Amino acid sequence: MRLEQRPHAGAAALAPHRAQDDRVAAQGGVRQRVDPPTLASLAKLRGVHQIVVVDDGSTDETPALLDQAARHDGRLEIIRQPPSGIVPALQRGLTACRGAWIARLDADDLAHPARVERSLQWALRHRLDVVGTGVRCFPTQQIQAGLRRYERWQNSLVTPQAISAARFVESPLVHPSVLMNRAKVVAVGGYRDCGWPEDYDLWLRLLRAGAR
């Protein structure tokens, strides 16, 4: 599944919104080839101080693409490791992020340039710990009916109350669309491998801990 994030709701450290404590970090992970449009999307993100990319043992042209991107964007920090899997890569990226807020993005996704800025504004205004955006899956002609239903359902969850109520139906947030308070994520143990989706596991622990 590939995602395009739209900033109507709310992969690294991002530019300060009001003060040093409001810096955001973008975190991404790569195992297979990183898409050049994804790198271009990251370069256009506004309000970002640091972009952490974890290269989880890629064996194609990804290292060269990342090095080239880093030469043109001083925010980009590349972590390379042997193939370890999604959870160790996420946890290592989380540790490397210095910002108080973390935005996620996968290697084949696209983000609206204003996604982080608007998500952070929304989080601070409404005192939220996690903000997700609306998403659109692509390429459209390859999206099956079940995923299309999930897309509509997920995009309909626009309040903390709706997200909490839907948490046992399916994952109520799309991981590559979220902006998260780093301290809250660390407080519940960060990412862990329990044999089921690591993002869904994180949402449930955050909600149980009282995060909004």
Short mmCIF file of C-alpha atoms in Angstrom, two decimals, residues 1-200:
data_model
loop_
_atom_site.label_atom_id
_atom_site.label_comp_id
_atom_site.label_asym_id
_atom_site.label_seq_id
_atom_site.Cartn_x
_atom_site.Cartn_y
_atom_site.Cartn_z
CA MET A 1 0.00 0.00 0.00
CA ARG A 2 1.30 3.44 -0.91
CA LEU A 3 -0.07 6.53 0.74
CA GLU A 4 -0.47 10.19 0.04
CA GLN A 5 -1.10 12.24 3.15
CA ARG A 6 -3.51 15.14 3.06
CA PRO A 7 -3.25 17.73 5.85
CA HIS A 8 -6.93 18.30 6.56
CA ALA A 9 -6.67 16.49 9.90
CA GLY A 10 -3.86 16.81 11.59
CA ALA A 11 10.61 10.03 9.16
CA ALA A 12 14.12 13.18 12.51
CA ALA A 13 13.53 16.62 14.10
CA LEU A 14 11.49 19.37 12.47
CA ALA A 15 11.67 23.14 12.54
CA PRO A 16 10.39 24.80 15.72
CA HIS A 17 6.75 25.80 15.72
CA ARG A 18 7.00 28.17 18.69
CA ALA A 19 9.94 27.09 20.81
CA GLN A 20 12.82 24.63 20.93
CA ASP A 21 10.65 22.01 22.65
CA ASP A 22 8.30 21.95 19.67
CA ARG A 23 10.82 20.66 17.14
CA VAL A 24 9.65 17.74 15.02
CA ALA A 25 11.65 14.81 13.69
CA ALA A 26 10.69 12.89 10.55
CA GLN A 27 11.45 9.17 10.60
CA GLY A 28 11.50 6.78 7.66
CA GLY A 29 12.69 3.26 6.99
CA VAL A 30 14.05 1.58 3.86
CA ARG A 31 14.43 -2.14 3.13
CA GLN A 32 13.67 -2.22 -0.56
CA ARG A 33 14.33 0.59 -3.00
CA VAL A 34 13.41 4.05 -1.76
CA ASP A 35 11.23 5.88 -4.27
CA PRO A 36 12.76 9.10 -5.64
CA PRO A 37 9.31 10.79 -5.37
CA THR A 38 9.37 9.97 -1.64
CA LEU A 39 12.75 11.69 -1.25
CA ALA A 40 11.41 14.68 -3.19
CA SER A 41 8.38 14.70 -0.90
CA LEU A 42 10.62 14.74 2.19
CA ALA A 43 12.66 17.62 0.78
CA LYS A 44 9.51 19.74 0.48
CA LEU A 45 8.30 19.15 4.05
CA ARG A 46 8.05 22.44 5.91
CA GLY A 47 8.71 22.78 9.64
CA VAL A 48 11.25 19.94 9.82
CA HIS A 49 14.65 20.20 11.51
CA GLN A 50 15.87 16.62 11.17
CA ILE A 51 15.02 13.75 8.83
CA VAL A 52 16.21 10.31 9.95
CA VAL A 53 16.21 7.50 7.38
CA VAL A 54 17.03 3.98 8.56
CA ASP A 55 18.43 1.88 5.71
CA ASP A 56 17.64 -1.65 6.86
CA GLY A 57 20.12 -3.57 4.74
CA SER A 58 19.10 -2.44 1.25
CA THR A 59 21.15 -4.00 -1.55
CA ASP A 60 20.04 -1.91 -4.54
CA GLU A 61 20.68 1.72 -5.49
CA THR A 62 19.06 3.03 -2.30
CA PRO A 63 22.37 3.98 -0.56
CA ALA A 64 23.41 6.06 -3.57
CA LEU A 65 19.99 7.74 -3.76
CA LEU A 66 20.11 8.57 -0.05
CA ASP A 67 23.67 9.93 -0.26
CA GLN A 68 22.68 12.14 -3.16
CA ALA A 69 19.65 13.45 -1.28
CA ALA A 70 21.75 14.13 1.83
CA ARG A 71 24.16 16.26 -0.20
CA HIS A 72 21.27 18.56 -1.07
CA ASP A 73 19.41 18.52 2.27
CA GLY A 74 21.38 19.06 5.46
CA ARG A 75 18.47 17.80 7.56
CA LEU A 76 18.84 14.26 6.24
CA GLU A 77 20.62 11.77 8.51
CA ILE A 78 21.15 8.22 7.24
CA ILE A 79 21.47 5.22 9.56
CA ARG A 80 22.63 2.01 7.91
CA GLN A 81 22.27 -1.39 9.54
CA PRO A 82 22.20 -5.07 8.53
CA PRO A 83 18.72 -6.40 7.71
CA SER A 84 16.93 -6.45 11.06
CA GLY A 85 13.25 -5.97 10.28
CA ILE A 86 10.73 -3.19 10.68
CA VAL A 87 10.56 -3.05 14.49
CA PRO A 88 14.33 -2.74 15.16
CA ALA A 89 14.54 -0.16 12.36
CA LEU A 90 11.69 1.88 13.83
CA GLN A 91 13.13 1.70 17.31
CA ARG A 92 16.57 2.76 16.11
CA GLY A 93 15.06 5.68 14.23
CA LEU A 94 13.05 6.67 17.30
CA THR A 95 16.24 6.72 19.37
CA ALA A 96 18.04 8.88 16.80
CA CYS A 97 15.28 11.48 16.59
CA ARG A 98 16.06 14.55 18.70
CA GLY A 99 12.80 16.43 18.30
CA ALA A 100 9.98 16.54 20.80
CA TRP A 101 7.64 15.43 18.00
CA ILE A 102 8.11 12.65 15.45
CA ALA A 103 6.49 12.35 12.03
CA ARG A 104 6.50 8.98 10.23
CA LEU A 105 6.84 8.21 6.54
CA ASP A 106 7.56 4.98 4.65
CA ALA A 107 9.91 4.57 1.69
CA ASP A 108 7.17 4.59 -0.96
CA ASP A 109 4.83 7.24 0.46
CA LEU A 110 4.19 10.88 -0.37
CA ALA A 111 3.47 13.66 2.12
CA HIS A 112 1.82 17.02 1.59
CA PRO A 113 4.42 19.81 2.13
CA ALA A 114 2.26 21.32 4.91
CA ARG A 115 1.51 18.03 6.63
CA VAL A 116 3.90 18.46 9.57
CA GLU A 117 3.24 22.15 10.12
CA ARG A 118 -0.51 21.71 10.22
CA SER A 119 -0.38 18.54 12.30
CA LEU A 120 1.81 20.23 14.89
CA GLN A 121 -0.42 23.29 15.01
CA TRP A 122 -3.45 21.05 15.50
CA ALA A 123 -1.73 19.00 18.23
CA LEU A 124 -0.67 22.07 20.19
CA ARG A 125 -4.00 23.86 19.81
CA HIS A 126 -6.03 20.86 20.96
CA ARG A 127 -3.47 19.37 23.39
CA LEU A 128 -3.14 16.11 21.49
CA ASP A 129 -0.35 13.55 21.75
CA VAL A 130 -0.87 11.87 18.36
CA VAL A 131 -2.30 13.39 15.18
CA GLY A 132 -3.05 11.45 12.01
CA THR A 133 -3.94 12.86 8.61
CA GLY A 134 -6.40 11.78 6.00
CA VAL A 135 -4.80 9.44 3.45
CA ARG A 136 -5.28 8.42 -0.15
CA CYS A 137 -3.95 5.06 -1.35
CA PHE A 138 -2.32 4.84 -4.77
CA PRO A 139 -1.93 3.88 -7.56
CA THR A 140 -5.72 4.02 -7.71
CA GLN A 141 -6.14 1.28 -10.34
CA GLN A 142 -4.40 -1.26 -8.07
CA ILE A 143 -6.43 -0.59 -4.91
CA GLN A 144 -8.80 -3.43 -4.03
CA ALA A 145 -12.28 -2.93 -2.58
CA GLY A 146 -11.30 -3.94 0.96
CA LEU A 147 -8.48 -1.40 1.16
CA ARG A 148 -10.73 1.26 -0.33
CA ARG A 149 -13.28 0.60 2.43
CA TYR A 150 -10.52 0.89 5.04
CA GLU A 151 -9.37 4.16 3.50
CA ARG A 152 -12.90 5.62 3.75
CA TRP A 153 -13.34 4.31 7.29
CA GLN A 154 -9.99 5.60 8.52
CA ASN A 155 -10.56 9.00 6.95
CA SER A 156 -13.89 9.25 8.78
CA LEU A 157 -12.19 9.10 12.21
CA VAL A 158 -11.53 12.78 12.87
CA THR A 159 -11.88 13.15 16.66
CA PRO A 160 -10.05 11.59 19.63
CA GLN A 161 -13.34 10.08 20.73
CA ALA A 162 -13.95 8.41 17.37
CA ILE A 163 -10.41 7.05 17.24
CA SER A 164 -10.67 5.64 20.75
CA ALA A 165 -14.06 4.06 20.09
CA ALA A 166 -12.78 2.39 16.90
CA ARG A 167 -9.54 1.05 18.35
CA PHE A 168 -10.77 -2.57 18.54
CA VAL A 169 -12.29 -2.55 15.05
CA GLU A 170 -9.05 -2.04 13.11
CA SER A 171 -6.01 0.20 13.38
CA PRO A 172 -7.61 3.66 13.64
CA LEU A 173 -4.48 5.54 12.52
CA VAL A 174 -2.33 5.06 9.44
CA HIS A 175 1.23 4.85 10.74
CA PRO A 176 3.00 6.81 7.95
CA SER A 177 0.55 9.69 8.47
CA VAL A 178 1.06 10.32 12.17
CA LEU A 179 2.77 13.01 14.18
CA MET A 180 3.57 11.76 17.70
CA ASN A 181 4.76 13.24 20.96
CA ARG A 182 8.11 11.52 21.38
CA ALA A 183 8.01 11.48 25.20
CA LYS A 184 4.62 9.73 25.18
CA VAL A 185 5.84 7.08 22.75
CA VAL A 186 9.00 6.43 24.77
CA ALA A 187 7.00 6.28 28.02
CA VAL A 188 4.97 3.28 26.78
CA GLY A 189 8.06 1.43 25.56
CA GLY A 190 8.32 2.59 21.95
CA TYR A 191 8.01 -0.07 19.27
CA ARG A 192 7.98 -3.77 20.13
CA ASP A 193 7.67 -7.00 18.18
CA CYS A 194 4.70 -9.00 19.46
CA GLY A 195 4.03 -10.96 16.30
CA TRP A 196 1.32 -8.60 15.10
CA PRO A 197 1.28 -5.05 13.64
CA GLU A 198 3.70 -2.91 15.63
CA ASP A 199 1.84 0.32 14.91
CA TYR A 200 -1.53 -1.02 16.07
#
